[in-house]
Short mmCIF file of C-alpha atoms in Angstrom, two decimals:
data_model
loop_
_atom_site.label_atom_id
_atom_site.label_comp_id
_atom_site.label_asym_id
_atom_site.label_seq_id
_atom_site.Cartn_x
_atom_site.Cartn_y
_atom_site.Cartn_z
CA UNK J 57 44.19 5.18 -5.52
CA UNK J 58 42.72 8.32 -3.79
CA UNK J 59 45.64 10.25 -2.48
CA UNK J 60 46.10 10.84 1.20
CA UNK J 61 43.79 14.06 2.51
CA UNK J 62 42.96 15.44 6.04
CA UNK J 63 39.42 14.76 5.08
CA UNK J 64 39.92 11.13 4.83
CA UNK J 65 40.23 10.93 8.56
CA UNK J 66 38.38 13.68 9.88
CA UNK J 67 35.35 12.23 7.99
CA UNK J 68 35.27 8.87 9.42
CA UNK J 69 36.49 10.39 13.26
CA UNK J 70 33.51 13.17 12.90
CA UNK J 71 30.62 10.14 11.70
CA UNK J 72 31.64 7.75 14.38
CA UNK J 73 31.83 10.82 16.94
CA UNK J 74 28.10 11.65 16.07
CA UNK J 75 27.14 8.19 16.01
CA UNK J 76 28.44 7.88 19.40
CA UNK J 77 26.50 11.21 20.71
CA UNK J 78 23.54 9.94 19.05
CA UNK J 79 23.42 6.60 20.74
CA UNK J 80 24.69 7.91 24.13
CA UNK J 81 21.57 10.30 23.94
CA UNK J 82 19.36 7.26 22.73
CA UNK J 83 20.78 5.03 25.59
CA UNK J 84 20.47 8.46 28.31
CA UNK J 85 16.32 8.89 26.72
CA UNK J 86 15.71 4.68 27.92
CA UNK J 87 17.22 4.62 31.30
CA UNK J 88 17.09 8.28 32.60
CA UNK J 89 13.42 8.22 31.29
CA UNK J 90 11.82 5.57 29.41
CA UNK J 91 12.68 3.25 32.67
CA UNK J 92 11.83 5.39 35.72
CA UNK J 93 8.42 5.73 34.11
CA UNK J 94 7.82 2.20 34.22
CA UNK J 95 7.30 2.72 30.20
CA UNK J 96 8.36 0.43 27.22
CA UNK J 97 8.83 0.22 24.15
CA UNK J 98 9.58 -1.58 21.31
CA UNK J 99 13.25 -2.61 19.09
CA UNK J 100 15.79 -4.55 21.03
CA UNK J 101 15.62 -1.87 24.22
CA UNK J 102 11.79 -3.01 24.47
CA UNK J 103 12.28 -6.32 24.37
CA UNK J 104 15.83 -6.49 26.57
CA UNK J 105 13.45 -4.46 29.08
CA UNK J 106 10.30 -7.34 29.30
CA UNK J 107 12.99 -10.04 29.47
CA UNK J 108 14.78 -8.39 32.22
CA UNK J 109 11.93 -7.60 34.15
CA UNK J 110 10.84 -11.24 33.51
CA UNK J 111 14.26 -12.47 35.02
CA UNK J 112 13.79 -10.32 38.07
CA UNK J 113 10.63 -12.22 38.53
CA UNK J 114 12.76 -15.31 38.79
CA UNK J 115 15.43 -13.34 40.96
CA UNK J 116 17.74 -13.07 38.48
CA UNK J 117 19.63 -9.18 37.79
CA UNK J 118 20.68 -8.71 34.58
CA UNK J 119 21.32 -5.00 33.09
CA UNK J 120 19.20 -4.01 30.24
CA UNK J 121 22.22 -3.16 28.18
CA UNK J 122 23.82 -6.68 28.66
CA UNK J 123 20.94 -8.02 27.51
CA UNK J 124 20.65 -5.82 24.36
CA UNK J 125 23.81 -6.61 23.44
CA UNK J 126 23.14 -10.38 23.80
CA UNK J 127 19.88 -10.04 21.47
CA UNK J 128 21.86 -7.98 18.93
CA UNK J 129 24.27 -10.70 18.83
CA UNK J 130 22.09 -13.28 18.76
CA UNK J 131 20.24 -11.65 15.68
CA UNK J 132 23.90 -10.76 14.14
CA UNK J 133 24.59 -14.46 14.73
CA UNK J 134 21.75 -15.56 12.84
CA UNK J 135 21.38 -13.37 10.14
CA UNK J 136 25.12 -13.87 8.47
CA UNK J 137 24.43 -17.64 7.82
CA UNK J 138 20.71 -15.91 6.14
CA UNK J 139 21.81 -12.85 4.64
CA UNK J 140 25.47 -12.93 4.82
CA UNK J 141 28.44 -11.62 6.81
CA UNK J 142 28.25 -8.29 5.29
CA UNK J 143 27.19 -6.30 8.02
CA UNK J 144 28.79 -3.06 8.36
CA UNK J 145 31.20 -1.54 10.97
CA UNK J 146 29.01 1.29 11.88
CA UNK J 147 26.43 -1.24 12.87
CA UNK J 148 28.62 -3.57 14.91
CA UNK J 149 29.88 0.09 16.31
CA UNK J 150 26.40 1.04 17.46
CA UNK J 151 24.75 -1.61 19.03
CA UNK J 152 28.04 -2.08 21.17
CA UNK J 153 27.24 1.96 22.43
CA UNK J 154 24.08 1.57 22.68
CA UNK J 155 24.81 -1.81 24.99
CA UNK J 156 27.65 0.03 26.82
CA UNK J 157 25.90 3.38 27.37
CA UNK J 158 22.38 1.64 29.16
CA UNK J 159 24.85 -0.06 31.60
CA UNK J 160 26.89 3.15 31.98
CA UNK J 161 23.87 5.50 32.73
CA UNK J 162 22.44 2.71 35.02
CA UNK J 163 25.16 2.63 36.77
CA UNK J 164 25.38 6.57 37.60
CA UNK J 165 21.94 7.65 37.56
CA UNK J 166 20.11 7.36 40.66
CA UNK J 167 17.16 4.97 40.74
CA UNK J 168 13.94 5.91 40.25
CA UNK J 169 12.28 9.30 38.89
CA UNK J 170 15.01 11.71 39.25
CA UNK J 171 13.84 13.91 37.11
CA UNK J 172 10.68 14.83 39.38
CA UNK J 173 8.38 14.75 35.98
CA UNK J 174 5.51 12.94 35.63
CA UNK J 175 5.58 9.36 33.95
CA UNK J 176 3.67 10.19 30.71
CA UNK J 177 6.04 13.41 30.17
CA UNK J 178 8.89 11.64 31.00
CA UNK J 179 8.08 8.53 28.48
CA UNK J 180 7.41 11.37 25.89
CA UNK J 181 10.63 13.25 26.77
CA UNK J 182 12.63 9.68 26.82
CA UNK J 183 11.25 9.37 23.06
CA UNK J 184 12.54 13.00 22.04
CA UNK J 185 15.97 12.01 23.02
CA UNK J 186 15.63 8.11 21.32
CA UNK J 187 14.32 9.43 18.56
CA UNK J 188 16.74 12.22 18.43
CA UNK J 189 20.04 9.68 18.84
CA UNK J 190 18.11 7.40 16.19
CA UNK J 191 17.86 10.12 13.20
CA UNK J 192 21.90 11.17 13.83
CA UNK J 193 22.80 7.61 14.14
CA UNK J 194 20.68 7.42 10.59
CA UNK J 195 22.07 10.39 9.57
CA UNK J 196 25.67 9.09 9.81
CA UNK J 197 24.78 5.85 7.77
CA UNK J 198 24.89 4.00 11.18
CA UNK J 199 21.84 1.44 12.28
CA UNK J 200 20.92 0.73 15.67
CA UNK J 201 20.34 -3.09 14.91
CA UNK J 202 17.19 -4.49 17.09
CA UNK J 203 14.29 -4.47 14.09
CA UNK J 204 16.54 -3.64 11.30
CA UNK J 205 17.88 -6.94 11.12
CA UNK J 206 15.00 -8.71 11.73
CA UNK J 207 13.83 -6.91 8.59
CA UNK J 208 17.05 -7.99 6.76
CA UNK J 209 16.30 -11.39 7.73
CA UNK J 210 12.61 -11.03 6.80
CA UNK J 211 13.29 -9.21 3.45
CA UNK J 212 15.77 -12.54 2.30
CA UNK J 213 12.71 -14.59 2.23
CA UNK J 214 9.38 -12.13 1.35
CA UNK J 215 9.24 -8.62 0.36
CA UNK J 216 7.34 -6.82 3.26
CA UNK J 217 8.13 -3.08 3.72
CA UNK J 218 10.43 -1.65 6.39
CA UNK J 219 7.69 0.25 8.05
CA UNK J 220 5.45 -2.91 8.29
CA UNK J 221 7.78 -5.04 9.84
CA UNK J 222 8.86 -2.32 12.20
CA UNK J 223 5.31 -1.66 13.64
CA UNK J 224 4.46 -5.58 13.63
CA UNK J 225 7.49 -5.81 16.16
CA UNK J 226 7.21 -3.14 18.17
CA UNK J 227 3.50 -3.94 18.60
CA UNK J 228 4.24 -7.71 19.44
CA UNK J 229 7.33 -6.72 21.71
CA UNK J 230 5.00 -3.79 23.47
CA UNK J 231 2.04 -6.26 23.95
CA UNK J 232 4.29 -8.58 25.84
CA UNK J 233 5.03 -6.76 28.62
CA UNK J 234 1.51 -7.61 29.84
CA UNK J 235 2.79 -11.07 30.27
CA UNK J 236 5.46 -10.26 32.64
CA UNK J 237 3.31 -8.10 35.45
CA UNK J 238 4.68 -4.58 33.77
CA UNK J 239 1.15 -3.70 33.88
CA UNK J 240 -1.38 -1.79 30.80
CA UNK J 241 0.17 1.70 31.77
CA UNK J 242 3.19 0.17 30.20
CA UNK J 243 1.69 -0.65 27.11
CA UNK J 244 0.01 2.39 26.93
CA UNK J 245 3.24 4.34 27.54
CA UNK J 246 4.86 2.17 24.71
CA UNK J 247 2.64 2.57 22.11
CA UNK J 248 3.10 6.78 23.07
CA UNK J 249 6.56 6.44 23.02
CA UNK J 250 6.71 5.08 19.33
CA UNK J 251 4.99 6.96 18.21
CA UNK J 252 6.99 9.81 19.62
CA UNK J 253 10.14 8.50 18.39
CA UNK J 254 8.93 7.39 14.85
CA UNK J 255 7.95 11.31 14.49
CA UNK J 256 10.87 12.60 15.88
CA UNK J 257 13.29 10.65 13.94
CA UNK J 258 11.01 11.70 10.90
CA UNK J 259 11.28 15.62 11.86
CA UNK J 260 14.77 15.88 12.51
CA UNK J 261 15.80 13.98 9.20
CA UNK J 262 13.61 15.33 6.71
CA UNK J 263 10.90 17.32 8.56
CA UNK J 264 7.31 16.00 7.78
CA UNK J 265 7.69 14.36 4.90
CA UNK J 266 7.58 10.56 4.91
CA UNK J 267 9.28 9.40 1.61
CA UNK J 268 12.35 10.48 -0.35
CA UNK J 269 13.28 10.33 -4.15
CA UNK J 270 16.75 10.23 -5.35
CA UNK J 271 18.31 10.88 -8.79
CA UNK J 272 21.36 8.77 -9.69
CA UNK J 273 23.10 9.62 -12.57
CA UNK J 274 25.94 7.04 -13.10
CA UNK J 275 27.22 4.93 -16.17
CA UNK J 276 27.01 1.66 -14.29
CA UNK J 277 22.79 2.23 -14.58
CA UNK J 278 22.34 -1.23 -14.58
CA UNK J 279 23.80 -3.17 -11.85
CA UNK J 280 23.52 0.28 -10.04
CA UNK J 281 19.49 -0.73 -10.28
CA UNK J 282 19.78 -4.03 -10.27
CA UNK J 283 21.86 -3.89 -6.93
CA UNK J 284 18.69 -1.39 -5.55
CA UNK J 285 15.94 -4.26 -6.37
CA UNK J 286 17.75 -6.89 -4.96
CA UNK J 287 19.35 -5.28 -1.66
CA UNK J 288 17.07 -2.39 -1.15
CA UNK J 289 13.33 -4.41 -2.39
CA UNK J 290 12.61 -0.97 -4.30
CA UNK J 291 11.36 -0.53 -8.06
CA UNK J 292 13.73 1.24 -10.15
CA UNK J 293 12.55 3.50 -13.15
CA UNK J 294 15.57 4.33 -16.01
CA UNK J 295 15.30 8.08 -17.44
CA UNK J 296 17.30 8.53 -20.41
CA UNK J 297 19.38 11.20 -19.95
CA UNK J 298 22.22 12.93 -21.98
CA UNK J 299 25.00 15.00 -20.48
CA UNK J 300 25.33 18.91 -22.28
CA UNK J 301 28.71 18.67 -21.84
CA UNK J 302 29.65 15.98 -22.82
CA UNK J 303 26.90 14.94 -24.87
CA UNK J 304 26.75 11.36 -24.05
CA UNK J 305 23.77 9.79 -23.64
CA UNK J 306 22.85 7.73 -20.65
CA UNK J 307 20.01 6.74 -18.24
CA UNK J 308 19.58 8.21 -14.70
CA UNK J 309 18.01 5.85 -11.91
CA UNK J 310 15.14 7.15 -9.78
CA UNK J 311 14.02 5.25 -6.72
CA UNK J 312 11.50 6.48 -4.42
CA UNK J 313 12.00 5.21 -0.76
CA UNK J 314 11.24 5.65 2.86
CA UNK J 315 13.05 8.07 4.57
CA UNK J 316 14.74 5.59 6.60
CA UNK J 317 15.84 3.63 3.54
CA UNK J 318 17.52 6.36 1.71
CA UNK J 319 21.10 5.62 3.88
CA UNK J 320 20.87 2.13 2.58
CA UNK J 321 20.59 3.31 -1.20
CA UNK J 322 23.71 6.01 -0.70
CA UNK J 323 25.52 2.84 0.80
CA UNK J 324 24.96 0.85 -1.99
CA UNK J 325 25.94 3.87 -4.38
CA UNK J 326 28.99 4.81 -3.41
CA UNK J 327 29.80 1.03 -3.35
CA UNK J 328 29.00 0.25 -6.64
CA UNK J 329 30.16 3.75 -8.14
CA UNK J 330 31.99 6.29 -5.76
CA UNK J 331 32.03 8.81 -9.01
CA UNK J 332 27.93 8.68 -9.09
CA UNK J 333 26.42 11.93 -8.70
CA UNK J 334 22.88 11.77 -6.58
CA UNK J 335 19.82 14.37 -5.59
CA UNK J 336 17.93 13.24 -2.50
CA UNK J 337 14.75 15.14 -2.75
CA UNK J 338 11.63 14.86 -0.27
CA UNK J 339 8.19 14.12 -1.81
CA UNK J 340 5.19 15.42 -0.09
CA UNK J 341 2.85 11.93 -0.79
CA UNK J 342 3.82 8.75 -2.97
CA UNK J 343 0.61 6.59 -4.06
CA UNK J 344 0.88 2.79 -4.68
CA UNK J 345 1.99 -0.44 -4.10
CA UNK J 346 4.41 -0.35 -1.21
CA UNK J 347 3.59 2.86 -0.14
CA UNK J 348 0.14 5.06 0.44
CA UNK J 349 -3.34 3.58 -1.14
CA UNK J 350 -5.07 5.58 -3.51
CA UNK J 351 -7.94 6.97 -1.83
CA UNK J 352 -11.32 5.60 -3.89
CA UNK J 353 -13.00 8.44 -2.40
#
């Protein structure tokens, strides 16, 4: 048993604190300007945005982050009888901020475009701060739920990247507003606004680059990589390795990921070996199946 240190609470206290900022900022981007713009998007804000707006149709009110948490729940709900009840806290943490903060901010902002910008500016500005909550949620090890766990549920059944499913979504989610009157500004605002967060979350966590490769060097190599194919839907490559020091041989595992499934792998690490020592490293281009084509030209 580790013993007692200051950094065993500050730790915690200073993750959840960012989390919070970083959700409170994502919530502030959707309904100070994603919403006046008459913009959408896609993830479980998106969608709680075309069924409210379909509701109001019907005359019935219901605030955007009431009905994000209801989805979140909802896809909670039915991914622990799919996947399992092993969701973490941080998760459960953030999508009740992120439900709390949209009904806070709509409650004290004033209605309409306060900000006096126009719509396509304020749909790109809305992304910057999204995007910007998104990568220190990431950042933290938090999720924001929405299209993640439609990709955990997705990923139980077929192995279909986490960038695939993400865009498939969004674009299905962003095409339905056209259904519900929000008109084809809307869609085109979307489709700008994901792409605006998707680089924005990419910038801020690792600048540019799109895909990361970490080093694990542990003794437990093998359920440390069998845990990674099985959780994470990664290949696994085994260096052998031996330590100067100590001059025991052993194997390091190497996975290259996305950038937004490199939190995932740490998780798994530190629960399988806390000792494990890792290198996260960013890779300017990765070629082949699962990531980029090989161009034939």
């Amino acid at each position: 048993m580790k013993p007692f240190t200051p950094d065993l609470v500050i730790k915690p206290l200073r993750e959840y604190f960012l989390m919070f900022v970083g959700m409170m900022l994502y919530s502030f981007g959707w309904i100070g300007c994603i919403l006046p713009a008459k913009g959408v998007g896609g993830g479980a804000a998106g969608l709680s945005l075309v069924l409210c707006t379909a509701l109001e149709n019907i005359g019935i009110h219901l605030q955007i982050g009431t009905m994000v948490f209801i989805i979140n729940a909802l896809l909670l709900f039915i991914a622990g009888f799919i996947v399992g009840w092993n969701f973490g806290v941080k998760t459960v943490f953030c999508v009740a901020v992120i439900s709390l903060g949209m009904n806070f901010w709509q409650s004290v902002l004033p209605e309409g475009n306060f900000l006096g910008i126009d719509n396509l500016l304020a749909v790109v500005l809305g992304g910057i701060l999204a995007g910007a909550g998104i990568a220190l949620c990431f950042s933290q090890g938090g999720s924001t739920g929405g299209t993640d766990i439609v990709a955990m549920i997705i990923n139980k059944y077929r192995t279909v990247s986490y960038g695939k499913i993400l865009i498939y979504c969004d674009f299905f989610i962003i095409g339905s507003s056209l259904l519900v009157g929000m008109g084809i500004s809307a869609v085109i605002y979307g489709y700008v606004l994901t792409a605006v967060v998707g680089y924005t979350v990419d910038m801020i966590m690792a600048g540019n680059q799109q895909s990361s490769q970490v080093f694990i060097v542990t003794h437990d190599y093998e359920r440390m990589a069998q845990a990674i194919v099985e959780n994470v839907h990664r290949g696994v490559t085994l260096i052998d390795s031996q330590g100067w020091y100590s001059k025991e041989k052993s194997r390091i595992v190497m996975v290259v990921c996305r950038k937004r499934e490199t939190s995932m792998i740490l998780k798994f690490v530190k629960t399988i070996d806390p000792d494990a020592f890792m290198t996260v490293g960013s890779v300017m281009g990765v070629y082949g199946k699962g990531f980029q084509a090989i161009s034939k030209d």
